[in-house]
XYZ file of C-alpha atoms in Angstrom:
555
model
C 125.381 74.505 5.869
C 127.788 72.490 8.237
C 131.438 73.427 8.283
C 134.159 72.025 10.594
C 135.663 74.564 13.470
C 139.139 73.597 12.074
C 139.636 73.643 8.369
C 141.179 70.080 8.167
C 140.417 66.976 6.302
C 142.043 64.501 8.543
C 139.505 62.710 10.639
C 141.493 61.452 13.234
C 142.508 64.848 14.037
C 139.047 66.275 14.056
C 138.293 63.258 16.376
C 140.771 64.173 18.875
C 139.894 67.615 18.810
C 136.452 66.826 20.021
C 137.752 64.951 22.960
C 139.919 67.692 24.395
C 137.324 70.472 24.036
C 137.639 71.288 27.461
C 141.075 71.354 27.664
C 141.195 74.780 25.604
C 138.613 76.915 26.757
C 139.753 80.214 25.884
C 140.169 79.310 22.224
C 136.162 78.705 21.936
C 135.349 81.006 24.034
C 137.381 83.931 21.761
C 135.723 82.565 18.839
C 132.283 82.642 20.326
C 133.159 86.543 21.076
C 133.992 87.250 17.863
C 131.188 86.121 16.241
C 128.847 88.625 18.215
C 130.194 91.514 16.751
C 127.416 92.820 14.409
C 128.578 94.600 10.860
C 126.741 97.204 8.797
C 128.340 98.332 4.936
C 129.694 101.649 4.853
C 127.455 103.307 2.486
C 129.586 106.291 1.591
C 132.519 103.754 1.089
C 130.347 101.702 -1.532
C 129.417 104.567 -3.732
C 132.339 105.691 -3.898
C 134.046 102.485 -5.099
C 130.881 101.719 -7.151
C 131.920 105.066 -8.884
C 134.923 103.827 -9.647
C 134.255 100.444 -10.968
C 131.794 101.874 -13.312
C 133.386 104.537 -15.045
C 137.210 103.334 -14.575
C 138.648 105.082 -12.207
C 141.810 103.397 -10.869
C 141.582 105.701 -7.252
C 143.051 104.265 -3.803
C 144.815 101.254 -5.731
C 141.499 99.417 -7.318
C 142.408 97.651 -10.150
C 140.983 98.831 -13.286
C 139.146 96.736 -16.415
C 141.808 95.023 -17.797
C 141.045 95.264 -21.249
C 141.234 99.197 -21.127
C 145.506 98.718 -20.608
C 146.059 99.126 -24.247
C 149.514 97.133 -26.140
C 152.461 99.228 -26.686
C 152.419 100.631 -30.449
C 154.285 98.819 -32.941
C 157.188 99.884 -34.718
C 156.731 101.055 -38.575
C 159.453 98.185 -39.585
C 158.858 95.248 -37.042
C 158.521 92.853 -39.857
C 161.966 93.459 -41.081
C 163.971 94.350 -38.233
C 164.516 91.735 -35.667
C 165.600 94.030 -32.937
C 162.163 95.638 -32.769
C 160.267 92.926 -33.167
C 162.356 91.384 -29.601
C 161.568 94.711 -28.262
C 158.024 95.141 -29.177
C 157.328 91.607 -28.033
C 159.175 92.084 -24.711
C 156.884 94.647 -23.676
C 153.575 93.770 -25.142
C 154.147 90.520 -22.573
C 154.549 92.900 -19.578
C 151.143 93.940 -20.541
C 149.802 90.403 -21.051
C 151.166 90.149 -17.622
C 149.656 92.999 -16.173
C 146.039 91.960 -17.737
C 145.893 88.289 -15.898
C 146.923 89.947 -13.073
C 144.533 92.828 -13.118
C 141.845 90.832 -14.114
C 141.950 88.675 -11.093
C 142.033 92.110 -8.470
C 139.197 93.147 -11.137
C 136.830 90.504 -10.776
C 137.837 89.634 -6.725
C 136.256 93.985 -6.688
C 133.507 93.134 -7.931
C 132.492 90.005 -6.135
C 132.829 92.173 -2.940
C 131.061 94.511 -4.033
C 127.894 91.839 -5.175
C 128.237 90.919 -1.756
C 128.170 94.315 -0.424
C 125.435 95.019 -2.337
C 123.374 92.100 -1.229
C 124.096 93.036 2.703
C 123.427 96.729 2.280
C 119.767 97.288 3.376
C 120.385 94.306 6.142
C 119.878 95.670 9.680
C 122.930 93.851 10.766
C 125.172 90.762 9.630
C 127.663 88.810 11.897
C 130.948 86.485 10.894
C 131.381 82.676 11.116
C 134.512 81.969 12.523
C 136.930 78.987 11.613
C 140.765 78.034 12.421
C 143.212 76.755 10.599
C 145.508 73.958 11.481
C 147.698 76.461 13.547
C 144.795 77.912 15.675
C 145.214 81.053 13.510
C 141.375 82.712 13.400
C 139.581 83.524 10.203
C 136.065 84.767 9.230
C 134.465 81.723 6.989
C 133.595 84.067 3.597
C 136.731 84.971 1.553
C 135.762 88.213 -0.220
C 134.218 90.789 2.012
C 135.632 90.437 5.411
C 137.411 92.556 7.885
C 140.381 90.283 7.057
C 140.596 91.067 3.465
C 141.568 94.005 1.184
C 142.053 97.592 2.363
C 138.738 98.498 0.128
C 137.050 95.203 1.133
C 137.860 96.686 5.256
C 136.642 99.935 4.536
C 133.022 98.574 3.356
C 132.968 97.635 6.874
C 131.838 99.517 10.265
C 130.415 97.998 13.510
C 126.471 98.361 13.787
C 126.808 99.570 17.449
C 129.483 102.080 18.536
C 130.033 104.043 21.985
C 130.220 106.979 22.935
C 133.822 109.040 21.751
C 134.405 110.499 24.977
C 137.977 112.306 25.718
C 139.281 110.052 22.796
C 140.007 112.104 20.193
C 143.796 111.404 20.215
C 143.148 107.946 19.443
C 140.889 108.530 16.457
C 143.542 110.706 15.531
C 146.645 108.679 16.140
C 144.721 105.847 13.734
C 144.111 108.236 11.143
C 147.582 109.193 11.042
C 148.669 105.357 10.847
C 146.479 104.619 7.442
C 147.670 107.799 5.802
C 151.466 106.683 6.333
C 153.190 110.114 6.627
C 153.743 110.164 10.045
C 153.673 106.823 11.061
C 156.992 106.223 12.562
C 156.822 109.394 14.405
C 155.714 110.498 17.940
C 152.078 110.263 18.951
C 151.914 113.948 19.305
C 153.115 114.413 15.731
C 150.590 112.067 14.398
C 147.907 113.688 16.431
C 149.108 117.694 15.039
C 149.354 115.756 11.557
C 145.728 115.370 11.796
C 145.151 119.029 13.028
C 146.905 120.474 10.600
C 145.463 118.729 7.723
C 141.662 118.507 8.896
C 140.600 120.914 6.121
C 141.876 118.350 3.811
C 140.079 115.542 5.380
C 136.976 116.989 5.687
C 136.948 117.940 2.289
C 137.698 114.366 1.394
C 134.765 113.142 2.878
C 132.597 115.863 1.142
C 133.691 115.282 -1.952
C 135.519 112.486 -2.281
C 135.828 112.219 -6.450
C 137.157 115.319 -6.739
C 139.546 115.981 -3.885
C 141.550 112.798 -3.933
C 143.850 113.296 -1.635
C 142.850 110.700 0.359
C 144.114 108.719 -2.384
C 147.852 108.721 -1.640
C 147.281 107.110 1.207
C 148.943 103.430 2.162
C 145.568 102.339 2.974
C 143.368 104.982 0.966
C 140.176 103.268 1.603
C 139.832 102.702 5.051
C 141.360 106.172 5.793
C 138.897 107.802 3.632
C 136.745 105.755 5.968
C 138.561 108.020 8.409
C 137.820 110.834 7.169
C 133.861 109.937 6.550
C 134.052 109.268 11.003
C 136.174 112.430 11.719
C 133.828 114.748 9.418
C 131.134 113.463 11.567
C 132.760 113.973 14.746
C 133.803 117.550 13.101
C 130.008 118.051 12.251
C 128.864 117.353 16.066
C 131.277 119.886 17.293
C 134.294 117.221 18.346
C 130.755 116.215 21.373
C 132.017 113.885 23.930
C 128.888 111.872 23.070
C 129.662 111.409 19.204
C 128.643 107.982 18.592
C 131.946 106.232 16.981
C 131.508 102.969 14.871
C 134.888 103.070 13.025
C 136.669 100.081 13.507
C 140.208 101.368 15.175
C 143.369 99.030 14.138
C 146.453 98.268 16.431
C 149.157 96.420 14.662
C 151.975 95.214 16.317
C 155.276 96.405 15.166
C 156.969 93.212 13.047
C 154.951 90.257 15.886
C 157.344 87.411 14.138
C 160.137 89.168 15.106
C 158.729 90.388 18.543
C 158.189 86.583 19.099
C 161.397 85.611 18.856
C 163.072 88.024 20.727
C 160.185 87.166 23.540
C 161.571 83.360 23.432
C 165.373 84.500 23.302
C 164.925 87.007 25.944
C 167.157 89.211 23.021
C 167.376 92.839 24.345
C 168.818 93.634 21.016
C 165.765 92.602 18.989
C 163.145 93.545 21.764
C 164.549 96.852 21.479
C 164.431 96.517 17.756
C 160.765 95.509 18.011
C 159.383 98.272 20.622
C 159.280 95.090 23.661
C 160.877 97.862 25.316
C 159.648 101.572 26.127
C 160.501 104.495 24.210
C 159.699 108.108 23.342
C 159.941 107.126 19.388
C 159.013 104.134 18.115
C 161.964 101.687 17.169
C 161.749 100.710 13.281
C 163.682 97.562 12.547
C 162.962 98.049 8.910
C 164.928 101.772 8.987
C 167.571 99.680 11.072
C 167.965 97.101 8.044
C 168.078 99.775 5.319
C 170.834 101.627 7.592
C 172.955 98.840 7.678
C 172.394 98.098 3.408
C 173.385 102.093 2.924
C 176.942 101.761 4.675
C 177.762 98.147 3.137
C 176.892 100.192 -0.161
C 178.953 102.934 0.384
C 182.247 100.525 0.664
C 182.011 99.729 -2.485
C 183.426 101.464 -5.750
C 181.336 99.036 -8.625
C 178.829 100.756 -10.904
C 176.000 99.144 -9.389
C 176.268 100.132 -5.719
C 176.499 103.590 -7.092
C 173.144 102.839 -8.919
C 171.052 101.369 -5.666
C 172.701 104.366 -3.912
C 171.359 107.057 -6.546
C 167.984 105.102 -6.474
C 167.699 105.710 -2.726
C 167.792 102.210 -0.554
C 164.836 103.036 2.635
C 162.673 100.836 4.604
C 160.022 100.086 2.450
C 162.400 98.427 0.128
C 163.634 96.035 3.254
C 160.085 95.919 4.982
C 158.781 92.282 3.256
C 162.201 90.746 3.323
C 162.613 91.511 7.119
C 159.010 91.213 7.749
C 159.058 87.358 6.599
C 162.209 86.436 7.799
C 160.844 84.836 11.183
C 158.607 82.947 8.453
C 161.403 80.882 6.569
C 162.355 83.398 4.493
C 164.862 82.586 1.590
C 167.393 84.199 -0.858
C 164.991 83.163 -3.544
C 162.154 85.252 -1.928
C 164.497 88.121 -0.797
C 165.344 89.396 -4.329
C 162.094 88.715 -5.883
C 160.657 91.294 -3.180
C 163.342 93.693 -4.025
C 162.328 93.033 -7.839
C 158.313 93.364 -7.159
C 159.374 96.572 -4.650
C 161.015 98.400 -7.469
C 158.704 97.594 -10.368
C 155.731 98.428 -8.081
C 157.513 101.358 -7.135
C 157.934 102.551 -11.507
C 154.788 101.277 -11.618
C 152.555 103.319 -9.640
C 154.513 105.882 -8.190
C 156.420 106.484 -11.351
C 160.012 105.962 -9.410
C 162.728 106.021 -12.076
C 165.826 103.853 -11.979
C 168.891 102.818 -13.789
C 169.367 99.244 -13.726
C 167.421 99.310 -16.811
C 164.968 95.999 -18.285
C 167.330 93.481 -16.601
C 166.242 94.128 -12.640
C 167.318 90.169 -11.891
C 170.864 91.480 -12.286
C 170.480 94.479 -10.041
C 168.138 92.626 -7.306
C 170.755 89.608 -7.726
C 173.824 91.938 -6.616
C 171.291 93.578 -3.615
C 169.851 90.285 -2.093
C 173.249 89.128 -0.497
C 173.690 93.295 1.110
C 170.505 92.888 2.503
C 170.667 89.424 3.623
C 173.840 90.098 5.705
C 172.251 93.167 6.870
C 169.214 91.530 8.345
C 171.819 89.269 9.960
C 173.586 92.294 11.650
C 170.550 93.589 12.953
C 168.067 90.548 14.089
C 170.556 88.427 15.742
C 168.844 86.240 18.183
C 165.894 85.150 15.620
C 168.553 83.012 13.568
C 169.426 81.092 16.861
C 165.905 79.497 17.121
C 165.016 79.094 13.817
C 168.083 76.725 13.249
C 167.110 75.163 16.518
C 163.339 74.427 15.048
C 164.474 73.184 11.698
C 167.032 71.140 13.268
C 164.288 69.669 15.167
C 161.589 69.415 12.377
C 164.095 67.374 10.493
C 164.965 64.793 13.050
C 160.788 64.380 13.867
C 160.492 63.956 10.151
C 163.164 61.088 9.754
C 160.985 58.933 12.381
C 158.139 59.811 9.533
C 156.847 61.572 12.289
C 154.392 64.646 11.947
C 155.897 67.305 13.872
C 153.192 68.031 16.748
C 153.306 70.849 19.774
C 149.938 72.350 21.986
C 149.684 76.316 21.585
C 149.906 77.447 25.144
C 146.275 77.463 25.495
C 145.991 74.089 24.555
C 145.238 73.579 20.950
C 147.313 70.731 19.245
C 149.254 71.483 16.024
C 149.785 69.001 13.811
C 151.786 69.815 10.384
C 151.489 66.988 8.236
C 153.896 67.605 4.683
C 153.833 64.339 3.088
C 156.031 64.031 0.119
C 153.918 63.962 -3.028
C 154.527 61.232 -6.321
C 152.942 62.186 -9.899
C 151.016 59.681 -12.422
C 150.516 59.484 -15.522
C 146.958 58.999 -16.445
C 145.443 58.595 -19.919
C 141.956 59.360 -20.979
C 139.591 60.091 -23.662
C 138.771 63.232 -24.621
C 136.847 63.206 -27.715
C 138.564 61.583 -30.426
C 142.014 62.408 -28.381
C 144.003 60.537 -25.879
C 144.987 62.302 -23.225
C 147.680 62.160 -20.656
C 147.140 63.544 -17.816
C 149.382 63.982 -14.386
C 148.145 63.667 -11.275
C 150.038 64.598 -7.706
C 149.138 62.103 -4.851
C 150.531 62.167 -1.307
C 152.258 59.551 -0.691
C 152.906 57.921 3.541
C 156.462 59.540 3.662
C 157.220 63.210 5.553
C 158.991 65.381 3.554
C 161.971 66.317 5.421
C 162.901 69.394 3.578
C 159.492 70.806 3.349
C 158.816 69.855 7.077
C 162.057 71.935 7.804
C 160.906 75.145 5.934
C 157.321 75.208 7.022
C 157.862 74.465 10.678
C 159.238 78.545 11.819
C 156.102 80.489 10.194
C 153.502 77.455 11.538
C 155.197 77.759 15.030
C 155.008 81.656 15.542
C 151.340 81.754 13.912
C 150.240 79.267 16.519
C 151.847 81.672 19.299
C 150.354 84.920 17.704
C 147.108 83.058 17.523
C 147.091 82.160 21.178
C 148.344 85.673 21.847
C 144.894 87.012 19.890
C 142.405 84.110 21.619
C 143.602 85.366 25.107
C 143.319 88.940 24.607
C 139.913 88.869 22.918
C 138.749 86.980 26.087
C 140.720 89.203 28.391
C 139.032 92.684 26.922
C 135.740 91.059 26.622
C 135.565 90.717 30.701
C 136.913 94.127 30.871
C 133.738 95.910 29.012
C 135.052 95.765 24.911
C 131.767 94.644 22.937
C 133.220 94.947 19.184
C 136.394 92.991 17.762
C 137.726 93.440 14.656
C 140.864 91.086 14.416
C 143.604 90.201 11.608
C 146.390 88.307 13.509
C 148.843 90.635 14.672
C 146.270 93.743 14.186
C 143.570 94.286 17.208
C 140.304 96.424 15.982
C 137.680 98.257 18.176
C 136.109 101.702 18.583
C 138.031 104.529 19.786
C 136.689 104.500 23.267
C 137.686 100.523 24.128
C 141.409 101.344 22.411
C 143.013 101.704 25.546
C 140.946 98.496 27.378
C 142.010 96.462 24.278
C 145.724 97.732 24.642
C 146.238 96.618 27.811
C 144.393 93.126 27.119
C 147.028 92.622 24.409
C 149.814 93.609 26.313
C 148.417 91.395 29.435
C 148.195 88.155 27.392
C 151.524 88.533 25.818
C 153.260 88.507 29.173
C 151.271 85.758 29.928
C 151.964 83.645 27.285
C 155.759 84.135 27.567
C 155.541 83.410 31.506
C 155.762 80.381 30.063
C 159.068 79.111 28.569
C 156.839 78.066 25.152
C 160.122 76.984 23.320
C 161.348 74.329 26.202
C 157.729 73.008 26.036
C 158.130 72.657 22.204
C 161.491 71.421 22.753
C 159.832 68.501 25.065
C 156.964 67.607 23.043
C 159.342 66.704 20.211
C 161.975 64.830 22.453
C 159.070 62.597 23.530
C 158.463 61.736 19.656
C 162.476 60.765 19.161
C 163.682 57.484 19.250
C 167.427 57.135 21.074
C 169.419 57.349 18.094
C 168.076 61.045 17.334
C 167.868 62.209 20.860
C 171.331 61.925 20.586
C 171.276 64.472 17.993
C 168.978 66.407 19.555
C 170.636 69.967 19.405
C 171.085 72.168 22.687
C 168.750 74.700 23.620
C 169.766 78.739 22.616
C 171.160 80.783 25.157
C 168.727 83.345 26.128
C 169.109 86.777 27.362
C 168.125 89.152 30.160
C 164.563 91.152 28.500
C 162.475 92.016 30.939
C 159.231 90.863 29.351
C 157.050 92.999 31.521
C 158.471 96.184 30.042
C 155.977 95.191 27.462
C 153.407 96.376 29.777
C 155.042 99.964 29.716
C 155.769 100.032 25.782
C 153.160 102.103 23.677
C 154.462 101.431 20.309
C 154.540 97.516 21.089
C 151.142 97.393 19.424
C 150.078 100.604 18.416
């Protein structure tokens, strides 16, 4: 079966990609890499899941058969008294709800786990590659991949590993990360969290149904995966020469953000975003939730006294900070808030007071925290109004706004606006009217405006991953396991792989990427818009290569 390198449909672009093959070497040769990396299933993982699925069991966040969420009871009189009727019917359609969505997570399990079970005897399997429009990497089958679900990663390990060595720390430090206690702490913490609650994980891994701690992890699957590797290691007496296959994740901490402070030169943000080094990591998110707190506390209204007795922390800012460098909108901030709190009831059981009408209460937050991330992440609003400024002036020429990553790739983001017929047909004895959405030759302004911040940062955190998976390649890493902003190998290369990513970062800021993006789309204007053509940010004084120096810049 043939399928393009770059997921597009446009022919002309496919053309011109062909002809400048050689002008962007790294990005096929980090493909190329990837796809040697050979993958085995976790057997212990899959029973354990297939346990699940058949009797029920909703462990480490696997959705369970829909049609076993029963409707609420209803009331004795709910065909005479109106009230109950409204009420009964209000919550019998959060169920509904809850089935279509369930049912979807329910039948995306077990597809995975088909295709788990078809690759389970194989001696080995490797990944087909593709990029999107941006550059961004992804492995060709949807389902089971190491870029999918936390179960869908954990049904995953590397067919060859290396030797553990003196890396026990490491193993540790990762262990720490999935389980989410400790996360924000000091390596050494993370590494005596571990310590003290090896018992616990060993136990885990010996009988995983029954002690489910493991379960109340963030990522429960892949650190019971953890805890499968460490028994093992435990089981060899901690030997130097433990064979480790566990693929060993290193996210950066908020890249979007860590991008645009990297452009501004912001010490503020790089601070914010661990550019810089420190004993603790820095946690933007805690920042943001800081800030919320003592707007809160100013005021005397009911409701601040509510979000104040239901406790405002990070994880409630996390995915409105977290996808601010990627357009993010009022809109989207309080229906995070709202899907943060219900999850929250939902399945941790956390109680609140806003009662059934959370639009009201997330509709008097989203402004707090909107100012808030303002306060704190500063120099990211500069460029983003810079970009969009841009976008829309390339998009009134009916222009597609185009840049080269800085290893060469061309970007093009085409948003054409789109019209709607009518179309009537036969169906049956019926006439039917159908519509039907076409693109038509015009570039939609507004959309070109809102897509054009998340598109340019992927493209950069792209290039940032293609460099780096070259870079630790020459330098002796064999197995890649890569999700963006998140770097995978085995415990032994972690340190190799580290430094790779922290090398190609440098490098790709040694560049001044947003004056090259800035002329590419001056070349595209005609006079009347250059004139328009707004003035570049002013940047600060971050020392990129404290990067180098920073541990919990990608950690």
């Amino acid at each position: 079966m043939h399928f393009n390198f770059v997921k597009a449909t446009n022919r002309r672009y496919l053309e011109e990609l062909k002809n400048i093959v050689h002008q962007m070497p790294v990005v096929y040769k980090s493909v190329n890499i990837m796809q040697h990396t050979e993958w085995v299933i976790n057997k212990p993982i899959y029973e354990v899941i297939k346990t699940c699925m058949l009797n029920d069991f909703p462990l480490g966040k696997l959705p369970v058969n829909p049609q076993t969420i029963e409707l609420p009871i209803k009331p004795v009189d709910i065909a005479t008294n109106p009230e109950a009727l409204v009420k009964w019917k209000r919550e019998a359609s959060k169920v509904y709800s809850g089935r279509a969505k369930q049912n979807s997570k329910f039948i995306q399990v077990r597809q995975i786990m088909e295709e788990a079970k078809m690759l389970l005897d194989k001696g080995g399997f490797f990944y087909p590659y593709q990029l999107d429009f941006r550059s961004r990497v992804y492995p060709k089958p949807a389902m089971l991949s190491p870029q999918s679900a936390d179960y869908s990663r954990a049904l995953l390990t590397f067919k060859f590993g290396k030797r553990i060595g003196k890396n026990f720390d490491i193993l540790a430090v990762a262990g720490a990360g999935l389980f989410g206690e400790v996360d924000k702490e000091e390596l050494n913490i993370r590494v005596k969290w571990i310590n003290d609650n090896m018992e616990k994980i060993i136990q885990c891994a010996t009988t995983p149904l029954e002690f489910t701690w493991w379960a109340d992890a963030d990522k429960p699957f892949c650190f019971l995966a953890f805890c499968y590797e460490m028994k093992a290691y435990s089981d060899s007496n901690f030997d130097d020469g433990f064979i480790t296959t566990l693929p060993i994740q290193a996210d950066c901490s908020n890249s979007g953000l860590q991008h645009y402070s990297s452009m501004m030169r912001d010490e503020v943000g790089g601070k914010a975003t661990n550019l810089v080094p420190s004993n603790k990591p820095s946690d933007v998110y805690y920042l943001v939730s800081q800030k919320v707190i003592e707007k809160l506390k100013l005021k005397t209204d009911e409701m601040a006294k509510k979000w104040l007795a239901y406790g405002v922390d990070r994880k409630i800012c996390k995915k409105p900070v977290m996808c601010l460098p990627y357009s993010l909108t009022r809109y989207s901030c309080r229906q995070y808030l709202e899907d943060h709190v219900a999850k929250e009831l939902n399945e941790r059981g956390t109680q609140h007071e806003f009662g059934e009408d959370l639009f009201k209460a997330t509709s008097y937050l989203t402004p707090i925290v909107w100012e808030s991330i303002n306060d704190v992440v500063v120099g990211a609003r500069g460029i983003m109004i810079f970009l969009k400024t841009i976008a829309r002036l390339v998009a009134s020429e009916n222009l597609p706004v185009t840049w080269k990553t800085p290893l060469g790739f061309p970007v093009q983001m085409m948003c054409y606006k789109k019209e709607s017929k009518r179309v009537k047909t036969k169906m049956g004895d019926s006439i039917v009217k159908l519509s039907i959405a076409s693109e038509t030759d015009e570039i939609d302004k507004r959309k070109t405006a809102q897509s054009v911040c998340p598109n340019f940062i992927h493209s950069l955190d792209a290039s940032v991953l293609q460099l780096a998976v070259v870079k630790a390649k020459e330098t002796g890493v064999d197995n890649f396991s890569m999700i963006h902003d998140s770097f995978g190998c085995t415990a032994p290369d972690n340190r190799i792989m580290a430094n790779a990513v922290r090398d190609s970062f440098c490098e790709i800021y040694k560049k001044d990427v947003l004056l090259d993006f800035a002329n590419e789309m001056r070349m595209m204007l005609s006079e009347k818009n250059l004139k328009k053509f707004p003035d570049m940010p002013t940047k600060g004084n971050l020392d990129l290569d404290l990067v180098k120096k920073s541990v919990f810049f990608c950690i």
